Every structure is written in C-alpha cells, then in structure tokens.
Coordinates of C-alpha atoms and ligand atoms in Angstrom, one line a residue:
M1 CA 98.6 67.8 119.5
E2 CA 100.5 66.9 116.4
R3 CA 104.2 66.3 116.6
I4 CA 106.3 67.7 113.7
V5 CA 109.3 65.5 112.9
K6 CA 111.8 67.0 110.5
Y7 CA 114.4 65.1 108.5
N8 CA 117.2 66.5 106.3
P9 CA 116.2 65.5 102.8
A10 CA 119.9 65.3 101.7
T11 CA 121.2 63.0 104.5
L12 CA 117.9 61.6 105.8
E13 CA 119.1 62.4 109.3
L14 CA 116.7 63.7 112.0
V15 CA 116.9 67.5 112.3
G16 CA 114.6 67.6 115.3
E17 CA 111.0 67.4 116.4
L18 CA 108.6 69.7 118.0
D19 CA 104.9 70.1 119.0
S20 CA 102.5 72.0 116.8
T21 CA 100.8 75.0 118.4
P22 CA 97.4 74.1 119.9
L23 CA 94.8 75.8 117.7
N24 CA 93.1 77.1 120.9
D25 CA 96.2 79.2 121.5
I26 CA 95.7 81.3 118.4
P27 CA 93.4 83.9 120.0
L28 CA 95.8 84.4 122.8
I29 CA 98.7 84.7 120.4
L30 CA 96.8 87.4 118.5
Q31 CA 96.0 89.2 121.7
R32 CA 99.8 89.3 122.4
S33 CA 100.4 90.5 118.8
R34 CA 97.9 93.4 119.3
A35 CA 99.6 94.5 122.5
A36 CA 103.1 94.2 121.0
Q37 CA 102.0 96.1 117.9
A38 CA 100.6 99.0 120.0
E39 CA 103.9 99.1 122.0
W40 CA 106.0 98.9 118.8
A41 CA 104.1 101.6 117.0
A42 CA 104.3 103.9 120.0
R43 CA 108.1 103.7 120.0
P44 CA 109.7 106.8 118.4
L45 CA 110.6 106.2 114.7
A46 CA 114.3 106.6 115.4
E47 CA 114.2 103.9 118.0
R48 CA 112.3 101.5 115.7
R49 CA 114.9 102.1 113.0
R50 CA 117.7 101.4 115.4
T51 CA 116.0 98.1 116.3
L52 CA 115.8 97.1 112.6
K53 CA 119.4 98.1 112.0
R54 CA 120.4 95.8 114.9
L55 CA 118.2 93.1 113.3
Q56 CA 120.2 93.5 110.1
E57 CA 123.5 93.4 112.0
H58 CA 122.3 90.3 113.9
V59 CA 121.4 88.4 110.7
A60 CA 124.6 89.5 108.9
S61 CA 126.8 88.4 111.8
N62 CA 125.0 85.0 112.1
V63 CA 124.8 84.1 108.5
D64 CA 126.4 80.7 109.0
S65 CA 124.3 79.6 112.0
I66 CA 121.0 80.6 110.3
A67 CA 122.2 79.0 107.0
K68 CA 122.9 75.8 108.9
V69 CA 119.3 75.5 109.9
V70 CA 118.1 76.3 106.4
C71 CA 120.4 73.7 104.9
Q72 CA 119.5 71.0 107.4
E73 CA 115.8 71.5 106.7
T74 CA 116.0 71.8 102.9
G75 CA 119.2 70.1 102.0
K76 CA 120.2 73.1 99.8
P77 CA 123.9 74.0 99.3
R78 CA 125.2 76.5 101.9
V79 CA 126.0 79.0 99.2
E80 CA 122.4 79.0 98.0
A81 CA 121.2 79.5 101.6
I82 CA 123.6 82.5 101.9
N83 CA 122.8 84.0 98.5
A84 CA 119.1 83.4 98.3
D85 CA 117.8 83.2 101.9
L86 CA 120.2 85.4 103.8
M87 CA 121.2 88.1 101.3
T88 CA 117.6 88.6 100.2
S89 CA 116.7 89.0 103.9
L90 CA 119.5 91.5 104.5
S91 CA 118.5 93.4 101.4
A92 CA 114.9 93.7 102.6
A93 CA 116.1 94.8 106.1
M94 CA 118.4 97.5 104.6
Y95 CA 115.6 98.7 102.3
S96 CA 113.1 98.8 105.2
V97 CA 115.5 100.8 107.4
E98 CA 116.1 103.2 104.5
R99 CA 112.4 103.7 103.7
M100 CA 111.0 103.9 107.3
P101 CA 111.3 107.7 107.7
S102 CA 109.2 108.4 104.6
L103 CA 106.6 105.6 105.2
F104 CA 104.6 107.5 107.7
R105 CA 104.9 111.0 106.2
P106 CA 101.5 112.5 105.6
R107 CA 101.0 113.3 101.9
A108 CA 98.6 115.9 100.4
V109 CA 95.9 114.7 98.1
G110 CA 95.3 116.9 95.1
F111 CA 91.8 117.7 93.7
G112 CA 92.7 118.2 90.0
K113 CA 90.3 120.5 88.2
L114 CA 88.5 121.1 91.5
S115 CA 91.6 122.6 93.2
I116 CA 90.7 126.3 92.8
M117 CA 87.2 125.6 94.1
M118 CA 88.6 123.6 97.1
R119 CA 91.0 126.3 97.9
Y120 CA 88.2 128.9 97.9
L121 CA 86.1 126.6 100.1
R122 CA 89.2 126.3 102.4
R123 CA 89.4 122.5 102.4
H124 CA 92.2 120.0 102.0
S125 CA 92.8 116.3 102.1
Y126 CA 95.8 114.3 103.1
I127 CA 96.8 110.6 103.6
Q128 CA 98.2 109.7 107.0
P129 CA 99.6 106.2 106.4
R130 CA 99.2 103.9 109.4
P131 CA 100.0 100.3 110.2
L132 CA 97.4 97.7 109.5
G133 CA 97.8 95.9 112.8
V134 CA 98.6 92.2 112.6
V135 CA 99.9 90.5 109.5
A136 CA 99.7 86.7 109.2
I137 CA 102.5 85.2 107.0
I138 CA 102.0 81.7 105.7
A139 CA 105.3 80.6 104.2
P140 CA 106.6 77.8 102.0
W141 CA 109.7 75.7 102.7
N142 CA 111.7 76.4 99.6
Y143 CA 113.2 79.7 100.8
P144 CA 112.2 79.2 104.4
F145 CA 114.2 82.1 105.8
G146 CA 114.4 84.5 102.8
I147 CA 110.7 84.7 102.1
P148 CA 109.1 85.0 105.5
F149 CA 111.9 87.2 106.9
S150 CA 111.8 89.7 104.1
Q151 CA 108.0 89.9 104.4
A152 CA 108.2 90.2 108.2
V153 CA 110.8 92.9 108.2
M154 CA 108.8 95.1 105.8
A155 CA 105.6 94.4 107.8
V156 CA 107.4 95.4 111.1
A157 CA 109.0 98.5 109.5
A158 CA 105.4 99.5 108.5
G159 CA 104.5 99.3 112.2
N160 CA 102.8 95.9 112.2
A161 CA 103.0 92.8 114.3
V162 CA 103.6 89.5 112.5
V163 CA 102.4 85.9 113.1
L164 CA 104.3 83.5 111.0
K165 CA 103.3 80.0 110.1
P166 CA 106.3 78.3 108.6
S167 CA 105.9 75.2 106.5
P168 CA 106.0 71.9 108.5
E169 CA 109.0 71.2 106.3
A170 CA 110.9 74.1 107.8
P171 CA 109.7 74.8 111.3
F172 CA 113.1 75.4 112.9
T173 CA 113.9 78.0 110.3
G174 CA 110.6 79.7 111.1
L175 CA 111.8 79.9 114.7
E176 CA 115.0 81.5 113.5
V177 CA 113.0 84.4 112.1
R178 CA 111.5 85.1 115.4
K179 CA 114.8 84.7 117.3
A180 CA 116.4 87.3 115.1
F181 CA 113.7 89.9 116.0
I182 CA 114.0 89.1 119.7
A183 CA 117.8 89.4 119.5
A184 CA 117.4 92.8 118.0
G185 CA 115.2 94.1 120.8
A186 CA 111.8 93.9 119.3
P187 CA 108.9 93.5 121.8
E188 CA 108.5 89.8 122.7
G189 CA 105.1 89.4 121.0
L190 CA 105.9 91.4 117.8
V191 CA 107.0 88.4 115.7
Q192 CA 105.4 85.1 116.8
V193 CA 105.4 81.7 115.2
V194 CA 102.6 79.2 114.9
I195 CA 103.9 75.7 114.2
G196 CA 101.7 73.2 112.4
N197 CA 100.3 71.7 109.3
G198 CA 98.6 73.9 106.7
S199 CA 95.1 72.5 106.9
D200 CA 95.0 73.0 110.7
A201 CA 97.3 75.9 111.8
G202 CA 97.4 77.6 108.4
N203 CA 93.7 77.5 107.9
A204 CA 93.0 78.6 111.5
L205 CA 95.4 81.6 111.1
A206 CA 94.0 82.7 107.7
S207 CA 90.5 82.8 109.1
S208 CA 91.5 84.5 112.4
D209 CA 91.3 88.1 113.4
V210 CA 94.3 89.4 111.5
D211 CA 94.5 92.4 109.2
R212 CA 96.2 90.8 106.2
V213 CA 97.3 87.4 105.2
I214 CA 100.4 87.1 103.1
F215 CA 100.4 83.7 101.6
T216 CA 103.3 82.2 99.6
G217 CA 102.8 78.7 98.2
S218 CA 101.1 76.7 95.6
T219 CA 98.1 77.9 93.6
E220 CA 95.9 75.1 94.9
V221 CA 96.6 75.9 98.5
G222 CA 96.3 79.7 97.7
R223 CA 92.7 79.1 96.8
K224 CA 92.0 77.4 100.1
V225 CA 93.7 80.2 102.0
M226 CA 91.6 82.8 100.2
A227 CA 88.5 80.8 101.1
A228 CA 89.5 80.7 104.7
A229 CA 90.4 84.5 104.7
V230 CA 87.1 85.5 103.2
Q231 CA 85.2 84.4 106.4
R232 CA 86.5 87.6 108.0
L233 CA 87.1 89.5 104.8
N234 CA 90.8 89.4 105.6
P235 CA 92.7 91.0 102.7
V236 CA 95.2 88.7 101.1
T237 CA 98.4 88.8 99.2
M238 CA 98.9 85.7 97.0
E239 CA 102.4 84.8 95.9
L240 CA 101.7 81.5 94.1
G241 CA 103.2 79.1 91.6
G242 CA 105.0 79.8 88.3
K243 CA 106.1 78.3 85.0
D244 CA 108.6 80.9 83.9
P245 CA 109.6 81.2 80.3
M246 CA 113.1 82.1 79.0
V247 CA 113.2 83.4 75.5
V248 CA 116.5 83.1 73.7
M249 CA 116.7 85.3 70.6
G250 CA 119.0 84.5 67.7
D251 CA 121.3 87.4 68.7
A252 CA 121.7 86.4 72.3
D253 CA 125.0 86.0 74.0
L254 CA 124.8 82.2 74.0
P255 CA 127.5 81.4 76.6
R256 CA 125.9 83.8 79.1
A257 CA 122.4 82.6 78.3
S258 CA 123.2 79.0 78.6
A259 CA 125.1 79.5 81.9
A260 CA 122.1 81.5 83.1
A261 CA 119.8 78.6 82.1
A262 CA 121.8 76.1 83.9
W263 CA 121.5 78.2 87.1
G264 CA 117.9 79.4 86.5
C265 CA 116.6 75.9 85.9
Y266 CA 118.3 74.1 88.7
V267 CA 119.0 76.5 91.5
N268 CA 117.4 75.1 94.7
A269 CA 117.0 71.9 92.7
G270 CA 114.4 73.6 90.5
Q271 CA 112.2 74.2 93.5
T272 CA 112.0 78.0 93.0
C273 CA 108.8 79.7 92.0
V274 CA 110.8 81.7 89.4
C275 CA 113.0 78.8 88.1
I276 CA 113.0 78.6 84.3
K277 CA 110.6 75.9 83.3
R278 CA 110.2 76.6 79.6
I279 CA 113.0 77.7 77.3
Y280 CA 112.1 79.0 73.8
V281 CA 115.1 79.2 71.6
H282 CA 115.3 80.8 68.2
E283 CA 115.7 78.1 65.6
S284 CA 118.9 79.6 64.3
V285 CA 120.7 79.0 67.6
Y286 CA 118.7 76.0 68.9
Q287 CA 121.5 73.5 68.4
P288 CA 124.4 75.5 69.8
F289 CA 122.3 76.6 72.7
L290 CA 121.4 73.0 73.5
E291 CA 125.1 72.0 73.4
M292 CA 126.3 74.8 75.6
F293 CA 123.4 74.3 78.1
S294 CA 124.0 70.6 78.3
E295 CA 127.7 71.2 78.9
S296 CA 127.1 73.7 81.7
V297 CA 124.6 71.4 83.4
S298 CA 126.9 68.4 83.2
R299 CA 129.3 70.3 85.5
I300 CA 126.7 70.7 88.3
K301 CA 127.7 68.4 91.2
L302 CA 124.9 66.9 93.2
G303 CA 125.1 66.3 96.9
Y304 CA 124.7 67.9 100.4
G305 CA 126.5 71.2 100.0
W306 CA 127.0 72.2 103.6
D307 CA 130.6 71.2 103.9
D308 CA 131.4 70.8 100.2
P309 CA 131.4 74.2 98.5
E310 CA 131.5 72.7 95.1
V311 CA 128.0 71.0 95.3
G312 CA 125.8 72.9 92.8
M313 CA 122.5 71.1 93.5
G314 CA 120.8 69.6 96.5
P315 CA 117.9 67.2 96.9
L316 CA 114.2 67.6 96.5
I317 CA 112.3 68.2 99.7
S318 CA 110.7 64.7 99.9
D319 CA 110.4 61.3 98.3
R320 CA 106.9 62.4 97.2
A321 CA 108.5 65.2 95.2
V322 CA 110.9 62.7 93.5
K323 CA 108.0 60.5 92.6
D324 CA 106.2 63.5 91.2
M325 CA 109.3 64.3 89.0
E326 CA 109.4 60.6 87.8
A327 CA 105.7 60.8 86.9
Q328 CA 106.2 64.2 85.0
V329 CA 109.0 62.8 83.0
A330 CA 107.0 59.6 82.1
R331 CA 104.1 61.8 81.1
A332 CA 106.3 64.0 79.0
V333 CA 107.7 61.0 77.1
E334 CA 104.2 59.6 76.7
Q335 CA 103.2 62.9 75.1
G336 CA 106.0 62.7 72.6
G337 CA 108.9 64.3 74.4
T338 CA 112.5 63.2 74.4
V339 CA 114.7 63.3 77.5
L340 CA 117.8 65.3 76.5
F341 CA 119.5 64.6 79.8
G342 CA 118.6 63.4 83.3
G343 CA 115.1 62.1 83.9
R344 CA 115.9 59.8 86.9
R345 CA 116.3 59.7 90.6
T346 CA 120.0 59.1 91.6
D347 CA 121.2 56.2 93.7
M348 CA 122.4 58.7 96.4
K349 CA 120.9 58.4 99.9
G350 CA 118.7 61.5 100.0
H351 CA 115.8 62.6 97.7
F352 CA 118.0 63.5 94.7
F353 CA 116.8 63.8 91.2
E354 CA 119.0 64.5 88.2
P355 CA 118.8 67.9 86.4
T356 CA 116.5 67.1 83.5
A357 CA 115.7 68.6 80.1
I358 CA 112.9 67.5 77.8
V359 CA 112.9 68.4 74.1
D360 CA 110.5 67.7 71.1
V361 CA 107.4 68.5 73.2
E362 CA 104.3 70.2 72.1
Q363 CA 103.4 73.6 73.6
S364 CA 100.1 72.0 74.8
S365 CA 101.8 69.1 76.7
D366 CA 101.7 68.8 80.5
I367 CA 105.4 69.4 80.9
V368 CA 105.0 72.8 79.3
Q369 CA 101.7 73.8 80.9
K370 CA 101.6 72.3 84.5
E371 CA 103.7 73.5 87.4
T372 CA 106.9 71.4 87.9
F373 CA 108.3 72.0 91.3
G374 CA 111.7 70.3 90.6
P375 CA 114.6 70.2 88.2
I376 CA 112.9 69.7 84.9
V377 CA 112.8 72.1 82.0
A378 CA 111.1 71.8 78.6
I379 CA 113.0 73.3 75.6
L380 CA 111.1 74.4 72.4
R381 CA 112.0 76.4 69.3
F382 CA 110.4 79.4 67.7
R383 CA 110.8 81.4 64.5
T384 CA 109.6 85.0 65.0
D385 CA 109.4 87.5 67.9
V386 CA 105.6 87.4 67.7
E387 CA 105.6 83.6 68.0
A388 CA 108.0 83.7 70.9
I389 CA 105.8 86.1 72.8
A390 CA 102.7 84.1 72.1
L391 CA 104.3 80.9 73.3
A392 CA 105.8 82.5 76.4
N393 CA 102.4 84.0 77.3
D394 CA 100.5 80.8 76.6
S395 CA 100.4 79.7 80.2
S396 CA 97.9 79.8 83.1
Y397 CA 100.9 81.1 85.2
A398 CA 102.5 84.5 84.9
L399 CA 105.0 85.1 87.6
S400 CA 108.2 86.1 85.9
G401 CA 110.3 85.5 82.8
S402 CA 113.3 86.6 80.8
V403 CA 114.3 87.5 77.3
W404 CA 117.9 87.2 76.0
T405 CA 119.2 89.4 73.2
S406 CA 122.1 91.7 72.4
D407 CA 119.6 94.3 71.1
L408 CA 118.3 96.0 74.2
A409 CA 115.6 98.0 72.5
R410 CA 114.2 94.7 71.1
G411 CA 114.6 93.0 74.5
R412 CA 112.7 95.8 76.2
S413 CA 110.0 95.7 73.6
I414 CA 109.6 91.9 74.0
A415 CA 109.8 92.1 77.8
E416 CA 107.1 94.7 77.9
R417 CA 104.8 92.4 76.0
M418 CA 105.5 89.2 78.0
S419 CA 103.1 88.2 80.9
G420 CA 104.3 88.2 84.5
G421 CA 105.0 90.5 87.4
T422 CA 108.7 90.8 86.5
V423 CA 110.3 90.2 83.1
S424 CA 114.1 90.6 82.9
V425 CA 116.2 91.3 79.8
N426 CA 119.4 89.2 80.0
N427 CA 119.0 88.1 83.6
V428 CA 116.9 85.6 85.5
G429 CA 115.2 85.3 88.8
Y430 CA 117.4 87.3 91.1
T431 CA 115.3 90.5 91.5
F432 CA 113.7 89.0 94.7
G433 CA 117.0 90.0 96.2
L434 CA 116.4 93.6 95.2
A435 CA 113.9 94.5 97.8
S436 CA 113.1 97.9 96.3
T437 CA 111.6 96.2 93.2
P438 CA 108.0 94.9 93.4
W439 CA 107.4 91.2 93.6
G440 CA 104.1 89.6 92.5
G441 CA 102.4 87.5 89.9
R442 CA 99.3 87.5 87.6
K443 CA 96.8 84.9 86.6
D444 CA 97.3 81.6 88.5
S445 CA 100.6 83.0 90.0
G446 CA 98.5 85.2 92.3
F447 CA 98.1 88.9 92.9
G448 CA 99.3 91.7 95.2
Y449 CA 102.9 92.6 96.1
T450 CA 105.6 92.0 98.6
H451 CA 108.7 94.1 98.3
G452 CA 109.1 97.6 96.8
E453 CA 106.8 100.6 97.2
E454 CA 103.9 98.4 96.0
G455 CA 104.7 95.9 98.9
F456 CA 104.7 98.7 101.5
A457 CA 101.4 100.0 100.2
E458 CA 99.8 96.6 101.1
L459 CA 101.2 96.8 104.6
L460 CA 99.9 100.3 105.5
E461 CA 96.4 101.7 105.7
P462 CA 96.2 104.9 103.5
H463 CA 94.2 106.7 106.1
H464 CA 92.5 109.7 104.4
V465 CA 91.8 112.8 106.5
H466 CA 89.7 115.6 105.0
V467 CA 89.8 119.0 106.7
D468 CA 87.2 121.8 106.2
R469 CA 87.8 125.1 108.0
G470 CA 84.0 125.5 108.0
R471 CA 83.9 128.7 106.0
F472 CA 80.2 128.2 105.0
A473 CA 77.2 127.4 107.2
R474 CA 76.0 124.5 105.1
E475 CA 76.6 122.4 102.0
L476 CA 74.7 122.7 98.8
W477 CA 73.6 119.1 99.1
W478 CA 72.4 119.2 102.8
H479 CA 68.8 119.4 103.8
P480 CA 66.3 121.0 103.4
Y481 CA 65.9 120.0 99.7
G482 CA 63.7 122.1 97.4
R483 CA 63.2 123.6 94.0
E484 CA 66.1 126.1 94.3
G485 CA 68.6 123.4 95.4
L486 CA 67.6 121.2 92.5
E487 CA 68.1 124.1 90.0
L488 CA 71.5 125.0 91.5
S489 CA 72.7 121.4 91.3
K490 CA 71.6 121.1 87.7
G491 CA 73.2 124.4 86.9
L492 CA 76.5 123.3 88.4
V493 CA 76.5 120.2 86.2
D494 CA 76.0 122.4 83.2
I495 CA 78.9 124.7 84.2
G496 CA 81.3 122.1 85.5
F497 CA 80.8 119.2 83.1
L498 CA 79.3 120.8 80.0
G499 CA 81.4 123.9 80.0
Q500 CA 78.6 126.4 80.0
Y501 CA 80.8 129.0 81.8
G502 CA 78.6 131.8 80.7
R503 CA 76.0 130.8 83.4
A504 CA 78.6 131.0 86.2
A505 CA 78.2 134.8 86.9
A506 CA 74.4 134.3 87.6
L507 CA 74.5 130.9 89.3
L508 CA 77.6 131.1 91.6
P509 CA 76.4 134.0 93.8
R510 CA 73.1 132.0 94.4
V511 CA 75.2 128.9 95.3
R512 CA 77.2 131.0 97.7
R513 CA 74.1 132.5 99.3
R514 CA 72.6 129.1 99.8
M515 CA 75.8 127.8 101.4
K516 CA 75.9 130.8 103.7
G517 CA 72.5 129.6 104.9
R518 CA 70.6 132.4 103.5
Ligands
NAD601 P1 102.2 74.8 99.8 O1 101.2 75.6 99.1 O2 102.1 73.3 99.9 O3 102.4 75.4 101.3 C1 102.6 76.7 101.6 C2 102.2 77.0 103.1 O4 100.8 76.9 103.2 C3 102.8 76.0 104.1 O5 103.1 76.8 105.3 C4 101.6 75.1 104.3 O6 101.7 74.4 105.6 C5 100.5 76.0 104.2 N1 99.2 75.4 104.0 C6 98.9 74.2 103.3 N2 97.6 73.9 103.3 C7 97.0 75.0 103.9 C8 95.6 75.4 104.1 N3 94.6 74.6 103.7 N4 95.3 76.5 104.7 C9 96.3 77.4 105.1 N5 97.7 77.1 104.9 C10 98.0 75.9 104.3 O7 103.6 75.2 99.1 P2 105.1 74.7 99.4 O8 105.2 73.3 98.9 O9 105.5 75.0 100.8 O10 105.9 75.7 98.4 C11 106.0 75.4 97.1 C12 105.0 76.3 96.3 O11 105.2 77.7 96.6 C13 105.2 76.2 94.8 O12 104.0 76.2 94.1 C14 105.9 77.6 94.5 O13 105.8 78.0 93.1 C15 105.3 78.5 95.5 N6 106.1 79.6 95.7 C16 105.7 80.9 95.3 C17 106.5 82.0 95.5 C18 106.2 83.4 95.0 O14 106.8 84.3 95.4 N7 105.2 83.5 94.1 C19 107.7 81.8 96.2 C20 108.0 80.6 96.7 C21 107.2 79.5 96.5

C-alpha cells in the first residue's frame, strides 16, 4: 500500500501523510455508494434540500479551517483559497439548493407537426429526470476544494452518490469535501474519498462500475482516463487544460485591462486552467499596455499568504513545476523571445517562480502554443479585429478567453467568434464562481459541462416515458405485413412528407380501419 506524503510547497513543511486506498476496496466502496444513493434519493426532496442548505452553512461557517488545509497543501494565499475555492463552492451549493425543486419535475415532450395526430391517437411523451447513480470525480490539485466540491454538490443535488479521488497533491483537502457532507447529515456513504495516485486509484476508479466520470486535469491524463472509462462505456466529462487568450483592443480601458491581466496571468501562481497565457494587444496601445501591466505586476508580493494578507502570489506546486517553467523560458528565448520581466526561480525557500512575461515571440512558438501551468504569459501584437480573432483561435486549446474594449457591440461580436466554452467581454476567469453559468471546453480543452443547466443535464438521466391509452387495436406497422399495409405506408409518406393532402380523404379511413384491426 502506497503512503502519500504531503509537503507545503511554500514552506516545505510536512502537512501530513496517509495510506492510499487499497484498490481491492473499490468494489466495496461502490457497493456502499449504491446503498447510500438509494437511501438519499428516497428521502423527500424538502429534506434533501435542508441537508444541502446545512452543507452550505457548514462550509460558510468553516471557511478559515477549510482554507487552512487548502493553503497548506497548495501554498496559495488565504484570500485566493477563500475567493476561488470556498466562494465557488458556496455559489455551487446555493445554486444547487435553488434548482433542486425543478430538477426532477417531469416535462412534456412535444411532437411538432405530428401533435394533432398524436392527440387523436391519445398518446403523449414526457421526460422524468432521474439520478444517474454513482458519479466518480477525479480532481486536480490547483483548486482542490472548489472544483471537486462544486461538482459533488451538484451531483448530490441531482440525487447521485459521489466517489472522489483527489490529487495526491491535495489528499487532505479531498477529505474535507467528504467531512462537510457528513457534517451536514448526508448518508455516510454518499460522498466517499479514494486516496491514491492517478495511475493506480484514478485508473481503477475510471474503469469501475460507475455511471459517469467527471475528470478535471491535464489533456494528456484526460486521454488515459477516457481509455480507462471506455472499458465499461462509462460516460465522461472532460475538463482539461487551456491556453487562454486575452485580446486588448485599441479602445480598451487600459488601467482596468492591465490590472485584470496582472491578476488573470498570476492568480494561483498561473496554475489555473483559465489563467491568461497569451495576450494580444492592438499595436496602437501595445507600449502603454506593457508599461501599465509591468507596473501592476511589480506590486505583486511573493510568499506564503496564510498569515500575511498582502501576499499576492504563492509558490508552484513542486520543484518539478519550477523546472518546467525554467525550461519553458529557455525554450522561448531560444525561439527568439525576450523576457520582459521575471523568468527565474526565486531564492526563497519554497517552490517560487517569478511572474514572467515574454515578448517578441512568434505565434507558432512553444510558449504560445503549448500549455504552461505556471506564471508565464506571452504578449503579442495585432493590427485588425480579424487578425486578433485568428490569432486567439490559433490554438489546440479552447477553454476560455476574453476581449477588452469600450465598444460593447464590437466586444460581443468578437467574443462570439472566439473559440472556447466561455469568452468574456471586459472580464477574466471568474465565471467558474457563477455556478449557474456553464463550464466546459472545446478541442484539447475537453468536452461536456459542469455547472449551469448544461452541467445538471449531465448528472441526470432524461428518462423518457411514452404513454398510449390504447385507443386502437394495432399499429399500422405491426404484423401481419401485406400488400395493403405497404400501400398505406407509401400513401402516408406521400401525404405527410410530399404534401399530397388530396389523398388523405381516401387513405386515412383505410388506415383507421386497419388500426382498428379490421
Ligand atoms: P493531472 O492531469 O496530472 O491530474 C488530475 C487528476 O488525475 C489527479 O487526481 C491525478 O491523480 C489523476 N490521474 C493522473 N493519472 C491518471 C490516470 N492514468 N488515470 C486516472 N487518473 C489519473 O492534473 P493536475 O496536475 O492535478 O492539474 C492541472 C491540470 O488540470 C492542468 O492541465 C489544468 O489546465 C487542468 N485543469 C483544468 C480545469 C478545467 O476546468 N478545465 C480546471 C483545473 C485544472
């Protein structure tokens, strides 16, 4: 059994250690999930809502103690844990409680042009949404509470049980997710945690008897998770990597745009799937933008921001990540780029790397095209709207992006043409905290949704029920077949799809007679 040992990447102090879950336990864990899910789904809706309201209250009243675990495991500033992990979780809990009453409401299915006929035949269809069963959540370490909690609360609101596999970089935060549900009075087995490495525990969970796998992580691992899930045809939701563009138009509010860039590039030390990684600036404002941006970034204080509220950027998750940043900067320079600022690890104790910007790079260079999971941004210029959109869309990733302009109509028009699941006009990144808005990527950034109506749709089975009052003895297409049946079918095609309504008076009584069994 593997032992997971966790250090704080800011202080290099030991956070704790724990055993990984034996893989042989997974079937038993899933058995417990099934039992808990049945118990949960059988509870009256009002009671389930009360439980999730208590969950929201529990998280809101324990913000600091949960944030402490998040900060110890990731090294991020306390305010970032509160804003990005805790508030997004609370927003998802609030949205879930709000939406629960309507989630399970049956809804009628219309028949379009066939409606009159279906009414005559006394038939109707409806969707009775029902829970999927057990949802596996495989989570990353960068928002180790915010991401799995918001996915779990929506899954549970939709009547499912959850098995969460947190990243081995954030196992204790994963356990906090479970603790919150237990404290709120959810059944013991409703939200369980599997501790372990991805290639063992993650792989075993993705290929186990679950009803959906929600994976959030890198594109490379996403492919492995899909390959594991395909063994049982488990449906998957893939929330993968990004390389978000920021497009700054000539008429943008530059002080706001440059302050946004300083936050959007370096929040969570650049380890956010929707951090800005490419900035395209109109040539007319390129120089002033660079100056304002550099000035904003120079005021970001590095450190461990648990006790010091002025720390604006924490460490990277590991020394390997720092080495990766060093290699990416070296490659950018090798490919013709210039380091505008940063570019080095610091001499501080933890895994710190300076906020970094690279200019003078080609669109085709690695620093513009490959994922950078750290505090490096590439800045390029453009001349026309069309060119800006083409550059922004020239990426294998398409997670989100932003356009900055004082002309909102132009902003909307550009945003509508940019790739990505979410493109904002004059804002960046934060819509993950608006749980009613859909979250998901395209291309190498994945597919499927968490959050919003679209997210709930993936957590419920749209169970279709079709009801026939049995007005007629038989259907036109039932046995026995024969010449008359063939003629009637062909006649119906002519009337229904070729508009030969003149034939209806002769044909329909024959159809009726046949359906009455005569
Ligand atoms: P990762 O892909 O290394 O790991 C994610 C999870 O998958 C972890 O729990 C890991 O243990 C597990 N895993 C690893 N190998 C596995 C395997 N073979 N089978 C099953 N599970 C396996 O990602 P990370 O380093 O934790 O997180 C950073 C990545 O996540 C970045 O690429 C980032 O862009 C992405 N991300 C995406 C979103 C989004 O919403 N699209 C959000 C956050 C992070």
